[in-house]
Amino acid sequence: VAWGGTSLVMQTFSLLRRCLPLLAACALFPTLAESAQQDGSATQAPAPELPTGYIGAPGEDPGRIIVLNKAAHTASVVDVANGEILATLKTGIGPHEVAVHPDGRFAVVADYGEAQPGSSLTVLDLDELKVVGSIDLGTPIRPHGVVFESDGKHMWISAETQRQVWQVSFPEGKVVRKVDSEANATHMVAWAPDGRVFTANIGSGSTSVIGPRADGSLGLLAQIPTGGGAEGVCVTPNGAHVWVSNRADDSVSVIDAHSLKVVKELPCAGFPIRAEATADGRMVLVSSATGGAVTLFDAVDHSVLA
């Protein structure tokens, strides 16, 4: 899911307040179903009340959320204010990740593929609510992680089958450079304010750091061990820290972006697979797939807020 709006912190708290009862109710459903099967009763639990949207301050644009439907090969654009699905658009096969352009007009979807590795990116127009193009990457690379640079002129994507990350121009869609991660299953990509790129490598349990070298070229600067199944990665807005979620170890690693050393290991149960810093730099949100939860960490003192 990619965020395309403003005031992320307040919206996150508001949405979580609405979603927590839903998460609790969903966690109970398997138990209720099993009990019914055991005693033969047909009592059906009442459906939980679903959140209907976010009500912000007067004049505030709550924004939109782009949700990728991997099995359906589509992207749904959701109005945050009322929860309405504005459009469901066709993408390439197996869309896995999406990034919103800094100007908010366009979104780029990584078409990961299914049995056959994907080789394209789909471009969505969020104003016109339509697909406006497909970027052919030329070879099946299983593109997954995708992130824009701050000026929106280039994006970085992971080329999972190549053990690389690629820089692609936007909107031209030209592959500008390919850089080796020297790690297995390079999955997610984060871009730092100083221009460096950080990748989470599931197969190697590590983070690759890519940036300018002494000879002026762009290449691998470091390989940082984090934890088993390193998958989620984000850079705090001030560029001070990199957060990596290690799904196999149920942990989160905090890396000092200057020394490139892990300075904190935090427990995070339930197969943590994504990490995202809020725009104001106050929090890092980590989603756990099997745990069905989002953990809110304080980005400064690393405590758990909720």
mmCIF file of C-alpha atoms in Angstrom:
data_model
loop_
_atom_site.group_PDB
_atom_site.id
_atom_site.type_symbol
_atom_site.label_atom_id
_atom_site.label_comp_id
_atom_site.label_asym_id
_atom_site.label_seq_id
_atom_site.Cartn_x
_atom_site.Cartn_y
_atom_site.Cartn_z
ATOM 1 C CA VAL A 1 0.000 0.000 0.000
ATOM 2 C CA ALA A 2 1.333 3.445 -0.847
ATOM 3 C CA TRP A 3 0.177 6.655 0.780
ATOM 4 C CA GLY A 4 -0.759 9.647 -1.370
ATOM 5 C CA GLY A 5 -2.041 12.195 1.144
ATOM 6 C CA THR A 6 -1.034 14.499 4.002
ATOM 7 C CA SER A 7 -0.988 14.523 7.802
ATOM 8 C CA LEU A 8 0.014 10.857 7.940
ATOM 9 C CA VAL A 9 0.523 10.713 11.692
ATOM 10 C CA MET A 10 -2.953 11.890 12.679
ATOM 11 C CA GLN A 11 -4.544 9.802 9.965
ATOM 12 C CA THR A 12 -2.632 6.723 11.118
ATOM 13 C CA PHE A 13 -3.835 7.092 14.705
ATOM 14 C CA SER A 14 -7.404 7.749 13.555
ATOM 15 C CA LEU A 15 -7.483 4.746 11.263
ATOM 16 C CA LEU A 16 -5.834 2.487 13.822
ATOM 17 C CA ARG A 17 -8.424 3.440 16.443
ATOM 18 C CA ARG A 18 -11.101 2.302 14.038
ATOM 19 C CA CYS A 19 -9.218 -0.818 12.920
ATOM 20 C CA LEU A 20 -8.149 -2.251 16.285
ATOM 21 C CA PRO A 21 -11.647 -3.550 17.146
ATOM 22 C CA LEU A 22 -11.786 -5.092 13.680
ATOM 23 C CA LEU A 23 -8.416 -6.796 14.144
ATOM 24 C CA ALA A 24 -9.528 -8.159 17.506
ATOM 25 C CA ALA A 25 -12.791 -9.441 16.058
ATOM 26 C CA CYS A 26 -11.030 -11.075 13.108
ATOM 27 C CA ALA A 27 -8.624 -12.828 15.468
ATOM 28 C CA LEU A 28 -11.604 -14.387 17.271
ATOM 29 C CA PHE A 29 -13.368 -15.724 14.180
ATOM 30 C CA PRO A 30 -11.285 -18.939 13.748
ATOM 31 C CA THR A 31 -11.861 -19.836 17.408
ATOM 32 C CA LEU A 32 -15.613 -19.249 17.090
ATOM 33 C CA ALA A 33 -15.771 -21.309 13.929
ATOM 34 C CA GLU A 34 -13.845 -24.181 15.494
ATOM 35 C CA SER A 35 -16.132 -24.124 18.564
ATOM 36 C CA ALA A 36 -19.219 -24.280 16.364
ATOM 37 C CA GLN A 37 -17.836 -27.286 14.523
ATOM 38 C CA GLN A 38 -17.032 -29.068 17.754
ATOM 39 C CA ASP A 39 -20.400 -28.648 19.489
ATOM 40 C CA GLY A 40 -22.543 -28.685 16.366
ATOM 41 C CA SER A 41 -24.085 -25.282 16.996
ATOM 42 C CA ALA A 42 -24.822 -22.956 14.121
ATOM 43 C CA THR A 43 -24.551 -19.694 16.034
ATOM 44 C CA GLN A 44 -22.903 -17.075 13.849
ATOM 45 C CA ALA A 45 -20.851 -14.298 15.404
ATOM 46 C CA PRO A 46 -21.993 -10.781 14.522
ATOM 47 C CA ALA A 47 -19.958 -9.080 11.824
ATOM 48 C CA PRO A 48 -17.547 -6.442 13.136
ATOM 49 C CA GLU A 49 -18.236 -2.810 12.406
ATOM 50 C CA LEU A 50 -16.031 -1.776 9.512
ATOM 51 C CA PRO A 51 -14.228 1.569 9.438
ATOM 52 C CA THR A 52 -15.875 3.851 6.900
ATOM 53 C CA GLY A 53 -13.191 6.457 6.403
ATOM 54 C CA TYR A 54 -11.208 9.250 7.936
ATOM 55 C CA ILE A 55 -12.584 12.662 8.917
ATOM 56 C CA GLY A 56 -9.821 15.258 8.912
ATOM 57 C CA ALA A 57 -9.570 18.930 9.712
ATOM 58 C CA PRO A 58 -11.677 21.367 7.627
ATOM 59 C CA GLY A 59 -10.052 21.886 4.247
ATOM 60 C CA GLU A 60 -7.647 18.985 4.658
ATOM 61 C CA ASP A 61 -7.264 16.541 1.795
ATOM 62 C CA PRO A 62 -7.213 13.069 3.389
ATOM 63 C CA GLY A 63 -5.695 11.652 0.201
ATOM 64 C CA ARG A 64 -6.039 8.297 -1.483
ATOM 65 C CA ILE A 65 -4.636 4.833 -0.914
ATOM 66 C CA ILE A 66 -3.555 2.541 -3.739
ATOM 67 C CA VAL A 67 -4.098 -1.131 -2.876
ATOM 68 C CA LEU A 68 -2.630 -3.838 -5.083
ATOM 69 C CA ASN A 69 -4.585 -7.049 -5.637
ATOM 70 C CA LYS A 70 -1.901 -9.571 -6.525
ATOM 71 C CA ALA A 71 -4.100 -12.493 -7.573
ATOM 72 C CA ALA A 72 -6.510 -10.290 -9.551
ATOM 73 C CA HIS A 73 -3.710 -8.323 -11.284
ATOM 74 C CA THR A 74 -5.358 -4.998 -10.439
ATOM 75 C CA ALA A 75 -4.878 -1.841 -8.386
ATOM 76 C CA SER A 76 -7.730 -0.293 -6.395
ATOM 77 C CA VAL A 77 -7.728 3.447 -5.669
ATOM 78 C CA VAL A 78 -9.483 4.167 -2.368
ATOM 79 C CA ASP A 79 -10.800 7.543 -1.166
ATOM 80 C CA VAL A 80 -9.588 7.846 2.434
ATOM 81 C CA ALA A 81 -12.367 10.287 3.390
ATOM 82 C CA ASN A 82 -15.229 7.866 2.823
ATOM 83 C CA GLY A 83 -13.630 4.480 2.162
ATOM 84 C CA GLU A 84 -15.054 4.389 -1.392
ATOM 85 C CA ILE A 85 -13.178 2.479 -4.083
ATOM 86 C CA LEU A 86 -12.887 5.100 -6.827
ATOM 87 C CA ALA A 87 -11.511 2.764 -9.474
ATOM 88 C CA THR A 88 -9.985 -0.676 -9.963
ATOM 89 C CA LEU A 89 -7.374 -0.628 -12.702
ATOM 90 C CA LYS A 90 -5.680 -3.450 -14.618
ATOM 91 C CA THR A 91 -1.950 -3.883 -14.002
ATOM 92 C CA GLY A 92 0.616 -6.396 -15.194
ATOM 93 C CA ILE A 93 0.760 -9.912 -13.757
ATOM 94 C CA GLY A 94 1.249 -10.163 -9.991
ATOM 95 C CA PRO A 95 1.485 -6.529 -8.873
ATOM 96 C CA HIS A 96 3.402 -6.478 -5.574
ATOM 97 C CA GLU A 97 4.562 -2.929 -4.767
ATOM 98 C CA VAL A 98 3.535 0.598 -5.695
ATOM 99 C CA ALA A 99 5.171 4.017 -5.324
ATOM 100 C CA VAL A 100 3.453 7.393 -5.647
ATOM 101 C CA HIS A 101 5.289 10.132 -7.567
ATOM 102 C CA PRO A 102 6.278 13.113 -5.376
ATOM 103 C CA ASP A 103 3.731 15.358 -7.125
ATOM 104 C CA GLY A 104 0.934 12.909 -6.270
ATOM 105 C CA ARG A 105 -0.324 12.650 -9.851
ATOM 106 C CA PHE A 106 1.104 9.273 -10.869
ATOM 107 C CA ALA A 107 1.797 5.910 -9.277
ATOM 108 C CA VAL A 108 4.110 3.184 -10.565
ATOM 109 C CA VAL A 109 3.352 -0.485 -9.924
ATOM 110 C CA ALA A 110 5.949 -3.254 -9.983
ATOM 111 C CA ASP A 111 4.574 -6.221 -11.943
ATOM 112 C CA TYR A 112 6.362 -9.058 -10.123
ATOM 113 C CA GLY A 113 4.852 -11.907 -12.116
ATOM 114 C CA GLU A 114 3.654 -15.301 -10.932
ATOM 115 C CA ALA A 115 5.088 -18.583 -12.273
ATOM 116 C CA GLN A 116 6.924 -16.530 -14.871
ATOM 117 C CA PRO A 117 9.027 -13.598 -13.621
ATOM 118 C CA GLY A 118 7.610 -10.183 -14.464
ATOM 119 C CA SER A 119 9.375 -7.654 -16.665
ATOM 120 C CA SER A 120 7.297 -4.470 -16.532
ATOM 121 C CA LEU A 121 6.059 -1.526 -14.522
ATOM 122 C CA THR A 122 2.505 -0.161 -14.832
ATOM 123 C CA VAL A 123 1.917 3.603 -14.640
ATOM 124 C CA LEU A 124 -1.354 4.876 -13.151
ATOM 125 C CA ASP A 125 -2.797 8.374 -13.459
ATOM 126 C CA LEU A 126 -4.401 9.101 -10.085
ATOM 127 C CA ASP A 127 -6.229 12.216 -11.338
ATOM 128 C CA GLU A 128 -7.785 10.566 -14.370
ATOM 129 C CA LEU A 129 -8.041 7.176 -12.608
ATOM 130 C CA LYS A 130 -6.694 5.224 -15.541
ATOM 131 C CA VAL A 131 -3.660 3.279 -16.730
ATOM 132 C CA VAL A 132 -1.504 5.572 -18.847
ATOM 133 C CA GLY A 133 1.406 3.333 -19.716
ATOM 134 C CA SER A 134 3.569 0.292 -19.189
ATOM 135 C CA ILE A 135 7.355 0.403 -18.875
ATOM 136 C CA ASP A 136 9.012 -2.594 -20.532
ATOM 137 C CA LEU A 137 12.165 -3.503 -18.611
ATOM 138 C CA GLY A 138 13.388 -5.724 -21.427
ATOM 139 C CA THR A 139 14.018 -8.898 -19.469
ATOM 140 C CA PRO A 140 12.252 -10.927 -16.757
ATOM 141 C CA ILE A 141 13.731 -9.569 -13.520
ATOM 142 C CA ARG A 142 10.842 -9.902 -11.024
ATOM 143 C CA PRO A 143 10.674 -6.172 -10.230
ATOM 144 C CA HIS A 144 9.489 -5.745 -6.670
ATOM 145 C CA GLY A 145 10.548 -2.821 -4.506
ATOM 146 C CA VAL A 146 10.052 0.582 -6.148
ATOM 147 C CA VAL A 147 10.810 4.055 -4.795
ATOM 148 C CA PHE A 148 11.067 7.538 -6.338
ATOM 149 C CA GLU A 149 13.933 9.924 -5.805
ATOM 150 C CA SER A 150 12.793 13.194 -4.240
ATOM 151 C CA ASP A 151 12.667 15.137 -7.528
ATOM 152 C CA GLY A 152 10.582 12.431 -9.217
ATOM 153 C CA LYS A 153 12.873 12.216 -12.239
ATOM 154 C CA HIS A 154 14.147 8.739 -11.417
ATOM 155 C CA MET A 155 13.049 5.713 -9.456
ATOM 156 C CA TRP A 156 14.855 2.677 -8.115
ATOM 157 C CA ILE A 157 13.504 -0.839 -8.486
ATOM 158 C CA SER A 158 14.752 -4.190 -7.260
ATOM 159 C CA ALA A 159 15.670 -6.714 -9.956
ATOM 160 C CA GLU A 160 15.270 -9.801 -7.827
ATOM 161 C CA THR A 161 16.410 -12.445 -10.314
ATOM 162 C CA GLN A 162 19.501 -10.388 -11.199
ATOM 163 C CA ARG A 163 20.651 -9.608 -7.615
ATOM 164 C CA GLN A 164 20.582 -5.951 -8.591
ATOM 165 C CA VAL A 165 18.778 -2.641 -8.250
ATOM 166 C CA TRP A 166 18.005 -0.582 -11.326
ATOM 167 C CA GLN A 167 17.634 3.168 -11.724
ATOM 168 C CA VAL A 168 14.846 4.031 -14.188
ATOM 169 C CA SER A 169 14.005 7.485 -15.531
ATOM 170 C CA PHE A 170 10.481 8.838 -15.242
ATOM 171 C CA PRO A 171 8.352 9.323 -17.260
ATOM 172 C CA GLU A 172 10.627 8.117 -20.090
ATOM 173 C CA GLY A 173 11.051 4.667 -18.568
ATOM 174 C CA LYS A 174 14.702 4.286 -19.580
ATOM 175 C CA VAL A 175 16.971 2.020 -17.542
ATOM 176 C CA VAL A 176 19.783 4.397 -16.560
ATOM 177 C CA ARG A 177 21.996 2.055 -14.532
ATOM 178 C CA LYS A 178 22.132 -1.368 -12.954
ATOM 179 C CA VAL A 179 23.975 -1.909 -9.673
ATOM 180 C CA ASP A 180 24.787 -5.255 -8.046
ATOM 181 C CA SER A 181 23.500 -5.831 -4.521
ATOM 182 C CA GLU A 182 25.704 -8.927 -4.143
ATOM 183 C CA ALA A 183 22.935 -10.519 -2.103
ATOM 184 C CA ASN A 184 20.160 -13.036 -2.614
ATOM 185 C CA ALA A 185 16.491 -12.136 -3.106
ATOM 186 C CA THR A 186 16.968 -8.379 -3.150
ATOM 187 C CA HIS A 187 13.365 -7.482 -2.448
ATOM 188 C CA MET A 188 12.683 -3.970 -1.131
ATOM 189 C CA VAL A 189 14.394 -0.645 -1.853
ATOM 190 C CA ALA A 190 14.659 2.578 0.141
ATOM 191 C CA TRP A 191 16.113 5.891 -1.044
ATOM 192 C CA ALA A 192 17.969 8.180 1.363
ATOM 193 C CA PRO A 193 18.076 12.015 1.237
ATOM 194 C CA ASP A 194 21.819 11.901 0.471
ATOM 195 C CA GLY A 195 21.180 9.813 -2.654
ATOM 196 C CA ARG A 196 22.219 6.435 -1.301
ATOM 197 C CA VAL A 197 20.027 3.381 -1.842
ATOM 198 C CA PHE A 198 19.389 0.676 0.770
ATOM 199 C CA THR A 199 18.039 -2.762 -0.144
ATOM 200 C CA ALA A 200 16.594 -5.520 2.037
ATOM 201 C CA ASN A 201 17.792 -8.957 0.935
ATOM 202 C CA ILE A 202 15.553 -11.812 2.100
ATOM 203 C CA GLY A 203 17.843 -14.650 1.064
ATOM 204 C CA SER A 204 20.979 -13.165 2.603
ATOM 205 C CA GLY A 205 19.429 -11.630 5.726
ATOM 206 C CA SER A 206 21.205 -8.396 4.995
ATOM 207 C CA THR A 207 20.986 -4.808 3.798
ATOM 208 C CA SER A 208 23.028 -3.612 0.819
ATOM 209 C CA VAL A 209 24.161 0.011 0.706
ATOM 210 C CA ILE A 210 24.607 1.534 -2.747
ATOM 211 C CA GLY A 211 26.019 4.982 -3.439
ATOM 212 C CA PRO A 212 28.891 7.014 -4.929
ATOM 213 C CA ARG A 213 32.346 5.463 -4.549
ATOM 214 C CA ALA A 214 35.748 7.146 -4.412
ATOM 215 C CA ASP A 215 36.222 6.843 -8.177
ATOM 216 C CA GLY A 216 32.919 8.635 -8.820
ATOM 217 C CA SER A 217 31.022 5.546 -9.915
ATOM 218 C CA LEU A 218 27.864 4.296 -8.252
ATOM 219 C CA GLY A 219 28.235 0.906 -6.627
ATOM 220 C CA LEU A 220 28.028 -1.286 -3.546
ATOM 221 C CA LEU A 221 29.420 0.457 -0.455
ATOM 222 C CA ALA A 222 28.599 -2.072 2.239
ATOM 223 C CA GLN A 223 26.769 -5.271 3.084
ATOM 224 C CA ILE A 224 25.198 -5.114 6.570
ATOM 225 C CA PRO A 225 23.987 -8.338 8.264
ATOM 226 C CA THR A 226 20.659 -7.707 9.989
ATOM 227 C CA GLY A 227 18.509 -10.802 10.541
ATOM 228 C CA GLY A 228 16.883 -13.781 8.906
ATOM 229 C CA GLY A 229 14.560 -12.923 6.050
ATOM 230 C CA ALA A 230 15.357 -9.202 5.954
ATOM 231 C CA GLU A 231 12.473 -7.818 3.915
ATOM 232 C CA GLY A 232 11.127 -4.420 4.937
ATOM 233 C CA VAL A 233 13.391 -1.355 4.788
ATOM 234 C CA CYS A 234 12.952 2.388 5.238
ATOM 235 C CA VAL A 235 15.103 5.457 5.841
ATOM 236 C CA THR A 236 13.996 8.080 8.345
ATOM 237 C CA PRO A 237 13.263 11.478 6.731
ATOM 238 C CA ASN A 238 16.356 13.061 8.272
ATOM 239 C CA GLY A 239 18.494 10.290 6.814
ATOM 240 C CA ALA A 240 19.914 9.332 10.222
ATOM 241 C CA HIS A 241 18.705 5.746 10.499
ATOM 242 C CA VAL A 242 17.667 2.795 8.380
ATOM 243 C CA TRP A 243 15.075 0.387 9.763
ATOM 244 C CA VAL A 244 14.975 -3.220 8.525
ATOM 245 C CA SER A 245 12.319 -5.796 9.447
ATOM 246 C CA ASN A 246 13.591 -9.381 9.664
ATOM 247 C CA ARG A 247 10.622 -11.641 9.071
ATOM 248 C CA ALA A 248 12.251 -14.976 9.966
ATOM 249 C CA ASP A 249 13.734 -13.637 13.216
ATOM 250 C CA ASP A 250 10.675 -11.641 14.344
ATOM 251 C CA SER A 251 12.884 -8.620 14.814
ATOM 252 C CA VAL A 252 13.649 -5.123 13.551
ATOM 253 C CA SER A 253 17.200 -3.819 13.069
ATOM 254 C CA VAL A 254 18.016 -0.122 13.389
ATOM 255 C CA ILE A 255 21.089 0.896 11.387
ATOM 256 C CA ASP A 256 23.071 4.111 11.900
ATOM 257 C CA ALA A 257 23.171 5.544 8.375
ATOM 258 C CA HIS A 258 26.557 7.209 9.007
ATOM 259 C CA SER A 259 28.534 4.351 10.555
ATOM 260 C CA LEU A 260 26.511 1.664 8.740
ATOM 261 C CA LYS A 261 26.379 -0.347 11.976
ATOM 262 C CA VAL A 262 23.338 -1.950 13.584
ATOM 263 C CA VAL A 263 22.737 0.078 16.761
ATOM 264 C CA LYS A 264 19.556 -1.591 18.023
ATOM 265 C CA GLU A 265 17.724 -4.888 17.644
ATOM 266 C CA LEU A 266 14.034 -4.744 18.544
ATOM 267 C CA PRO A 267 11.632 -7.671 18.968
ATOM 268 C CA CYS A 268 8.632 -7.607 16.648
ATOM 269 C CA ALA A 269 6.529 -10.746 16.510
ATOM 270 C CA GLY A 270 4.345 -12.091 13.739
ATOM 271 C CA PHE A 271 6.558 -12.172 10.620
ATOM 272 C CA PRO A 272 7.400 -8.441 10.186
ATOM 273 C CA ILE A 273 7.603 -7.751 6.473
ATOM 274 C CA ARG A 274 7.400 -3.964 5.990
ATOM 275 C CA ALA A 275 8.767 -0.859 7.676
ATOM 276 C CA GLU A 276 7.719 2.694 6.870
ATOM 277 C CA ALA A 277 8.691 5.983 8.526
ATOM 278 C CA THR A 278 6.091 8.715 8.949
ATOM 279 C CA ALA A 279 6.707 11.935 7.048
ATOM 280 C CA ASP A 280 7.445 13.924 10.210
ATOM 281 C CA GLY A 281 10.060 11.397 11.331
ATOM 282 C CA ARG A 282 8.374 10.669 14.666
ATOM 283 C CA MET A 283 7.399 7.056 14.098
ATOM 284 C CA VAL A 284 8.266 3.914 12.175
ATOM 285 C CA LEU A 285 5.361 1.574 11.379
ATOM 286 C CA VAL A 286 6.068 -2.147 10.975
ATOM 287 C CA SER A 287 3.424 -4.548 9.646
ATOM 288 C CA SER A 288 3.475 -8.214 10.677
ATOM 289 C CA ALA A 289 1.879 -10.576 8.172
ATOM 290 C CA THR A 290 0.990 -13.603 10.296
ATOM 291 C CA GLY A 291 0.483 -11.502 13.423
ATOM 292 C CA GLY A 292 -2.118 -9.361 11.691
ATOM 293 C CA ALA A 293 -0.867 -6.218 13.399
ATOM 294 C CA VAL A 294 0.933 -2.928 12.856
ATOM 295 C CA THR A 295 3.497 -1.929 15.488
ATOM 296 C CA LEU A 296 4.203 1.779 15.978
ATOM 297 C CA PHE A 297 7.771 2.458 17.125
ATOM 298 C CA ASP A 298 9.115 5.782 18.365
ATOM 299 C CA ALA A 299 11.735 6.636 15.742
ATOM 300 C CA VAL A 300 13.936 8.467 18.296
ATOM 301 C CA ASP A 301 14.021 6.304 21.423
ATOM 302 C CA HIS A 302 12.849 3.108 19.656
ATOM 303 C CA SER A 303 10.120 2.356 22.204
ATOM 304 C CA VAL A 304 6.832 0.710 21.213
ATOM 305 C CA LEU A 305 4.033 3.291 21.155
ATOM 306 C CA ALA A 306 1.130 1.031 20.184
#
